[in-house]
XYZ file of N, CA and C in Angstrom:
567
model
N 99.759 96.299 111.258
C 99.207 94.844 110.158
C 98.087 95.217 109.100
N 97.189 95.987 109.344
C 96.502 96.731 108.304
C 97.148 97.141 106.787
N 98.029 97.966 107.520
C 99.115 98.604 106.364
C 99.580 97.419 105.305
N 100.217 96.466 106.069
C 100.699 95.279 105.491
C 99.891 94.423 104.812
N 98.822 94.351 105.446
C 97.579 93.662 104.324
C 97.055 94.480 103.166
N 97.126 95.986 103.545
C 96.676 96.714 102.125
C 97.753 96.500 101.142
N 99.143 96.624 101.324
C 100.071 96.317 100.506
C 99.881 95.319 99.854
N 99.870 94.105 100.732
C 99.917 92.498 99.920
C 98.551 92.434 99.282
N 97.136 93.341 99.722
C 95.952 92.853 98.615
C 96.439 93.777 97.408
N 97.280 94.814 97.698
C 97.168 95.638 96.294
C 98.310 94.900 95.240
N 98.984 94.294 95.634
C 100.147 93.663 94.855
C 99.552 92.313 94.394
N 98.626 91.702 95.014
C 98.288 90.019 94.397
C 97.877 89.978 93.305
N 97.139 90.929 92.434
C 96.748 90.732 91.302
C 98.073 90.887 90.235
N 98.890 91.781 90.731
C 100.200 91.492 89.750
C 100.939 90.359 90.285
N 100.961 89.643 91.280
C 101.685 88.545 91.292
C 100.840 87.264 90.330
N 99.541 87.488 90.568
C 98.999 86.437 89.420
C 99.411 86.432 88.373
N 99.802 87.819 87.709
C 100.353 87.474 85.887
C 101.809 87.443 86.277
N 102.413 87.489 86.933
C 103.994 87.259 87.499
C 103.878 85.334 87.258
N 102.639 85.087 87.769
C 102.831 83.752 88.119
C 102.787 83.064 86.617
N 101.957 83.783 85.777
C 101.995 83.323 84.601
C 103.258 83.407 83.969
N 103.507 84.273 83.550
C 104.955 84.353 83.220
C 106.095 83.578 83.663
N 106.129 83.466 85.033
C 107.397 82.427 85.582
C 106.731 81.020 84.869
N 105.825 80.856 84.908
C 104.973 79.464 84.609
C 105.231 79.355 83.029
N 105.165 80.003 82.098
C 105.390 80.071 80.522
C 106.812 80.221 80.277
N 107.523 80.512 81.280
C 109.309 80.660 80.828
C 109.343 79.071 81.310
N 109.012 78.347 82.353
C 109.684 77.480 82.787
C 108.926 76.245 81.832
N 107.864 76.434 81.667
C 107.251 75.078 81.156
C 106.423 75.364 79.809
N 106.714 76.682 78.939
C 106.276 76.988 77.711
C 106.790 76.173 76.802
N 106.454 76.413 75.464
C 106.878 75.754 74.643
C 108.185 76.284 74.077
N 108.046 77.977 74.128
C 108.989 78.510 73.572
C 108.772 80.046 73.760
N 110.024 81.003 73.912
C 109.878 82.285 74.754
C 108.716 82.989 74.049
N 108.532 83.242 72.538
C 107.647 83.682 72.088
C 106.262 83.962 72.809
N 106.100 82.826 73.450
C 104.556 82.752 74.481
C 104.782 84.004 75.315
N 105.913 83.937 76.251
C 106.133 85.036 77.061
C 106.092 86.759 76.306
N 106.434 86.942 75.119
C 106.554 88.048 74.747
C 104.852 88.567 74.351
N 104.328 87.588 73.611
C 102.889 88.230 73.642
C 102.470 88.024 74.658
N 102.334 87.387 75.973
C 101.948 87.697 77.060
C 102.425 89.167 77.514
N 103.166 89.225 77.636
C 104.028 90.856 78.193
C 103.320 91.670 77.299
N 103.324 91.709 76.060
C 102.617 93.025 75.166
C 101.304 93.135 75.638
N 100.414 92.098 75.717
C 99.049 92.008 76.347
C 98.968 93.059 77.788
N 99.684 92.704 78.444
C 100.045 92.862 79.957
C 100.195 94.278 79.623
N 101.052 94.604 78.959
C 101.174 96.243 79.123
C 100.137 96.903 78.769
N 99.733 96.720 77.694
C 98.854 97.765 76.878
C 97.705 97.520 77.878
N 97.043 96.544 78.632
C 96.005 96.660 79.912
C 96.536 97.381 80.702
N 97.824 97.331 80.979
C 98.298 98.350 82.304
C 98.227 99.696 81.932
N 98.407 99.884 80.891
C 98.536 101.267 80.558
C 97.372 101.848 80.466
N 96.110 100.850 79.893
C 94.372 101.620 79.538
C 93.730 101.451 80.815
N 94.641 100.539 82.151
C 93.455 100.533 83.056
C 93.688 101.476 84.375
N 94.543 102.544 84.129
C 95.061 103.644 84.660
C 93.650 104.659 84.696
N 93.212 104.759 83.946
C 92.054 105.623 84.069
C 91.088 105.414 84.857
N 90.549 104.246 84.654
C 89.314 103.722 85.516
C 90.041 103.171 86.928
N 91.199 102.756 87.254
C 91.329 102.703 88.670
C 92.036 104.182 89.322
N 91.752 105.321 88.680
C 92.042 106.075 89.270
C 90.847 106.864 89.770
N 89.734 106.597 89.170
C 88.981 106.575 89.493
C 88.338 105.816 90.772
N 88.672 104.863 91.257
C 88.504 103.981 92.203
C 89.316 104.874 93.518
N 90.659 104.871 92.997
C 91.401 105.753 94.268
C 90.718 106.931 94.481
N 90.529 107.913 93.710
C 90.009 109.139 93.996
C 88.956 108.974 94.894
N 87.992 108.138 94.835
C 86.979 108.226 95.535
C 86.773 107.315 96.743
N 87.784 106.631 96.836
C 88.205 105.973 98.094
C 88.395 107.144 99.663
N 88.780 108.282 99.351
C 88.852 108.924 100.626
C 87.681 109.513 100.848
N 86.814 110.066 100.026
C 85.752 110.250 100.272
C 84.700 109.151 101.137
N 84.817 108.276 100.501
C 83.634 107.021 101.088
C 84.286 106.736 102.285
N 85.366 106.462 102.401
C 86.187 106.116 103.777
C 85.600 107.134 105.076
N 85.676 108.713 104.524
C 84.850 109.848 105.749
C 83.957 109.665 105.653
N 82.708 109.264 104.898
C 81.400 109.122 105.444
C 81.288 107.849 106.096
N 82.264 107.024 105.561
C 81.755 105.770 106.522
C 82.039 106.169 108.109
N 83.239 106.860 108.298
C 83.823 107.163 109.546
C 83.019 108.240 110.062
N 82.024 109.072 109.449
C 80.951 110.104 110.296
C 80.164 109.442 110.099
N 79.518 107.979 109.930
C 78.122 107.097 109.870
C 77.483 107.705 109.316
N 77.808 108.270 108.079
C 76.979 108.660 106.737
C 76.530 107.517 105.668
N 75.765 106.282 105.898
C 75.789 105.246 105.690
C 75.200 105.683 103.857
N 74.313 106.278 104.198
C 73.529 106.764 102.865
C 74.155 107.496 101.802
N 75.031 108.316 102.539
C 75.971 108.947 101.606
C 77.039 108.471 100.901
N 77.631 107.137 101.805
C 77.987 106.325 101.433
C 77.874 105.698 100.243
N 76.768 104.733 100.268
C 76.482 104.268 99.287
C 76.003 105.083 97.941
N 75.143 106.114 98.197
C 75.191 107.172 97.077
C 76.220 107.337 96.147
N 77.307 107.833 96.904
C 78.456 108.363 96.047
C 79.328 106.866 95.562
N 78.872 105.599 96.261
C 79.445 104.171 95.829
C 78.793 104.166 94.610
N 77.639 103.989 94.425
C 76.771 104.076 93.518
C 76.772 104.940 92.158
N 77.286 106.112 92.357
C 77.257 107.225 91.395
C 78.811 106.813 90.645
N 79.846 106.454 91.599
C 81.236 106.192 91.173
C 80.964 105.116 90.529
N 80.531 104.146 90.913
C 80.417 102.833 89.790
C 79.937 103.122 88.589
N 78.992 103.778 88.497
C 78.441 104.001 87.152
C 79.705 104.888 86.475
N 79.863 105.869 86.719
C 80.973 106.639 86.207
C 82.080 105.658 85.701
N 82.756 104.810 86.575
C 83.506 103.860 86.470
C 83.254 103.033 85.405
N 82.296 102.577 85.342
C 81.662 101.244 84.501
C 81.473 102.306 82.865
N 81.274 103.760 83.109
C 81.065 104.247 81.730
C 82.530 104.798 80.913
N 83.548 104.641 81.690
C 84.832 104.400 81.308
C 85.589 103.325 80.965
N 84.950 102.011 82.096
C 85.624 100.978 81.809
C 85.380 100.419 80.604
N 83.782 99.758 80.126
C 83.248 99.065 79.743
C 84.179 99.648 78.153
N 84.254 100.973 77.712
C 84.419 101.116 76.068
C 85.767 100.644 76.159
N 86.931 101.098 77.130
C 87.936 100.571 77.110
C 88.355 99.039 76.852
N 87.444 98.246 77.608
C 87.415 97.033 77.390
C 86.973 96.396 76.413
N 85.963 96.662 75.471
C 85.652 96.430 74.229
C 86.240 97.171 72.978
N 87.248 98.250 73.191
C 88.074 98.805 72.434
C 88.991 97.797 72.367
N 89.829 97.759 73.372
C 90.658 96.518 73.280
C 90.285 95.492 72.691
N 89.340 94.777 72.615
C 88.762 93.526 72.189
C 88.770 93.901 70.221
N 87.865 94.873 70.143
C 87.763 95.529 68.706
C 89.535 95.477 68.019
N 90.098 96.370 68.934
C 91.526 96.811 68.135
C 92.778 95.992 68.262
N 92.229 94.629 68.691
C 93.575 93.760 69.350
C 94.777 93.544 68.210
N 93.838 93.365 66.736
C 94.768 93.331 66.031
C 95.869 94.502 65.575
N 95.027 95.474 65.693
C 95.733 96.597 65.345
C 96.895 97.226 66.440
N 96.305 96.966 67.558
C 97.348 97.286 68.891
C 98.391 96.204 68.717
N 98.806 94.916 68.159
C 99.481 94.213 67.972
C 100.104 94.624 67.053
N 99.701 95.224 65.822
C 100.687 95.758 64.954
C 101.439 96.795 65.205
N 100.751 97.831 65.846
C 101.145 98.993 66.651
C 102.531 98.808 67.385
N 102.287 97.958 68.205
C 103.331 97.431 69.662
C 104.333 96.387 69.129
N 104.297 95.613 68.257
C 105.042 94.884 67.562
C 105.239 94.382 66.087
N 104.510 95.115 65.531
C 104.695 94.313 63.746
C 103.888 93.647 63.587
N 104.216 92.792 62.758
C 103.377 91.393 62.299
C 103.716 90.335 63.268
N 104.824 90.582 63.527
C 105.224 89.444 64.253
C 104.594 88.946 65.368
N 104.007 90.077 65.933
C 102.864 90.099 67.357
C 101.543 89.800 67.108
N 101.487 89.726 65.878
C 100.020 89.158 65.537
C 99.065 88.291 66.155
N 100.237 87.110 66.701
C 99.455 85.914 67.106
C 99.178 86.260 68.524
N 99.633 87.495 69.027
C 99.254 87.953 70.423
C 97.668 88.266 70.610
N 97.365 88.308 69.193
C 95.900 88.731 69.288
C 94.737 88.614 70.245
N 94.803 87.073 70.352
C 93.926 86.670 71.247
C 93.899 86.684 72.614
N 95.401 86.877 73.211
C 95.564 87.215 74.303
C 95.413 88.483 74.831
N 95.684 89.640 73.703
C 95.230 90.912 74.159
C 93.565 91.165 74.559
N 93.142 90.113 73.407
C 91.402 90.280 73.830
C 91.076 89.848 75.372
N 91.790 88.907 75.719
C 91.430 87.822 77.110
C 91.789 88.909 77.828
N 92.633 89.914 77.585
C 92.984 90.899 78.579
C 92.082 91.870 78.880
N 91.717 92.120 77.661
C 90.608 93.330 77.746
C 89.435 92.392 78.720
N 88.834 91.570 78.545
C 88.047 90.711 79.494
C 88.633 90.849 80.772
N 89.995 90.656 81.383
C 90.363 90.474 82.595
C 90.554 91.818 82.946
N 90.357 93.168 82.188
C 90.625 94.375 82.765
C 89.085 93.987 83.603
N 87.956 94.011 82.749
C 86.322 94.042 83.642
C 86.371 93.248 85.006
N 86.811 92.526 84.690
C 86.676 91.497 86.131
C 87.921 91.676 87.124
N 88.895 92.637 87.160
C 90.040 92.739 87.962
C 89.794 94.363 88.464
N 89.033 94.941 87.194
C 88.508 96.179 87.914
C 87.686 96.328 88.707
N 86.472 95.204 88.735
C 85.001 95.234 89.410
C 85.588 94.664 90.812
N 86.764 93.696 90.597
C 87.289 93.458 91.897
C 87.854 94.174 92.601
N 88.330 95.029 92.153
C 89.127 96.084 92.914
C 88.341 97.274 93.532
N 86.708 97.427 92.785
C 85.944 98.035 93.567
C 85.505 97.422 94.847
N 85.294 96.358 94.434
C 84.711 95.528 96.156
C 85.723 95.328 96.800
N 86.898 95.245 96.462
C 87.702 95.131 97.474
C 88.177 96.220 98.552
N 88.171 97.086 97.558
C 88.859 98.375 98.309
C 87.727 99.532 98.677
N 86.902 99.300 97.837
C 85.624 100.608 98.178
C 84.294 99.929 98.711
N 84.433 98.375 99.385
C 83.367 97.370 100.002
C 83.893 97.125 100.652
N 84.833 95.993 100.635
C 85.213 95.254 101.735
C 86.412 95.891 102.629
N 87.079 96.454 102.117
C 88.706 96.946 102.786
C 87.824 98.327 103.624
N 87.218 98.973 102.897
C 86.271 100.241 103.842
C 85.501 99.667 104.817
N 85.012 98.601 105.022
C 84.478 98.455 106.366
C 85.203 97.352 106.679
N 86.490 96.984 107.002
C 87.186 96.478 107.524
C 87.022 95.005 107.294
N 86.720 94.760 106.661
C 86.957 93.334 106.159
C 87.993 92.780 105.286
N 89.437 93.318 105.721
C 90.673 93.051 104.836
C 91.054 91.360 105.493
N 90.703 90.972 106.196
C 91.242 89.456 106.414
C 90.140 88.850 105.777
N 89.051 88.873 105.471
C 88.501 87.861 104.347
C 88.704 88.262 102.988
N 89.457 89.447 102.842
C 89.872 89.856 101.538
C 90.934 88.760 101.188
N 91.730 89.005 102.425
C 93.271 88.281 102.362
C 92.805 86.539 102.282
N 91.494 86.377 102.905
C 91.383 85.022 103.068
C 91.130 84.372 101.559
N 90.453 85.347 101.027
C 90.166 85.261 99.326
C 91.020 85.089 98.590
N 91.701 86.345 98.476
C 92.944 85.912 97.681
C 93.736 85.198 97.481
N 94.097 84.826 98.940
C 95.275 83.093 99.117
C 94.302 82.336 98.429
N 93.298 81.972 98.470
C 92.122 80.822 97.834
C 92.351 80.929 96.448
N 91.919 81.984 96.134
C 92.165 82.117 94.389
C 93.457 82.252 93.983
N 94.579 82.684 94.726
C 96.073 82.272 94.511
C 96.449 81.133 93.866
N 95.715 79.955 95.210
C 96.405 78.854 95.367
C 95.440 77.929 94.131
N 94.181 78.301 93.810
C 93.409 77.848 92.706
C 93.970 78.370 91.558
N 94.721 79.274 91.586
C 95.316 79.687 89.985
C 96.442 79.170 90.053
N 97.109 78.839 90.839
C 98.336 77.835 90.590
C 98.055 76.404 90.621
N 96.656 75.871 90.894
C 96.409 74.566 90.794
C 95.826 74.628 89.208
N 95.076 75.607 88.727
C 95.122 75.353 87.606
C 96.110 75.319 86.680
N 97.076 76.418 86.671
C 98.426 75.997 85.915
C 99.125 75.026 86.091
N 98.969 74.463 86.888
C 99.789 73.095 87.089
C 98.733 71.719 86.393
N 97.817 72.397 86.353
C 96.668 71.269 85.689
C 97.064 71.119 84.083
N 97.152 72.725 83.507
C 97.391 72.985 82.149
C 98.563 72.415 81.503
N 99.818 72.238 82.434
C 100.997 72.141 82.201
C 100.928 70.969 82.373
N 100.032 70.162 83.016
C 100.583 68.328 83.181
C 99.424 67.880 81.711
N 98.664 68.627 81.582
C 97.730 68.391 80.318
C 98.339 68.784 78.769
N 99.300 69.771 79.027
C 100.231 70.168 77.771
C 99.519 70.940 76.959
N 98.782 71.965 77.654
C 97.780 72.856 76.981
C 98.461 74.255 76.939
N 99.505 74.383 78.076
C 99.852 75.600 78.556
C 100.449 76.314 76.996
N 99.682 77.692 77.486
C 100.405 78.513 76.203
C 100.019 80.182 76.858
N 100.099 81.283 76.288
C 99.919 82.569 76.870
C 98.473 82.712 76.637
N 97.322 82.055 75.967
C 96.114 82.074 76.142
C 95.649 81.503 77.357
N 95.909 80.013 77.523
C 95.642 79.236 78.394
C 96.027 79.752 80.018
N 96.742 80.383 79.963
C 97.476 80.887 81.164
C 96.503 81.858 81.876
N 96.582 82.627 80.696
C 95.500 83.814 81.139
C 94.207 83.511 81.339
N 93.706 82.855 80.741
C 92.463 81.858 81.090
C 92.334 81.536 82.775
N 93.294 81.023 82.967
C 93.445 80.450 84.165
C 93.128 81.439 85.221
N 93.835 82.313 85.020
C 94.016 83.703 85.751
C 92.691 84.074 85.732
N 91.774 84.400 84.825
C 90.845 84.802 84.449
C 89.397 84.200 85.563
N 90.051 82.905 85.147
C 88.764 81.846 86.347
C 88.766 82.105 87.500
N 90.200 81.943 88.061
C 90.421 82.471 89.354
C 89.948 83.757 90.057
N 90.003 84.556 89.286
C 89.554 86.368 89.142
C 88.346 86.228 89.533
N 87.340 85.365 88.541
C 85.804 85.554 88.479
C 85.432 84.578 89.799
N 85.907 83.825 90.099
C 85.863 83.160 91.541
C 85.666 83.961 92.664
N 87.203 84.897 92.752
C 86.913 85.822 93.570
C 85.620 86.748 93.703
């Protein structure tokens, strides 16, 4: 059962963005919105590998410290890892924001320039998702709080879906509002 929870937890963030694409596909004004959203998502997914690998590498050592009852060493490594993690993460996220226009031009040409704002929003989301991943994987999960994590993720997923329904009925659904509702849900997380 804990393995199932771990798999579910690791894939819920992906489900949030898939929900965005599904809602945009059914209720969006045109297919370009999905294309703009997809370009931004791919860029951030590629750039997310480096900071997320730091989380993955440190988990085994943190788990070992907790297993041996070395709480002080666990906290020291967690804090040092976070410092290094944010040292990598913030320049990537800021770079995405600053270079959003160039990113769109390189990946899709001038026809993808309208995706500039959604690229910026995905850069902001990178910070939120990465921080949540640290809290979930290195703090809550390692301290055997996976049931709490599941409840939080389910509540935030329902909240995200509710936001999507709301913006659809308000007729303001587009690639930017879709990712904004996901960001709001993840901030609450």
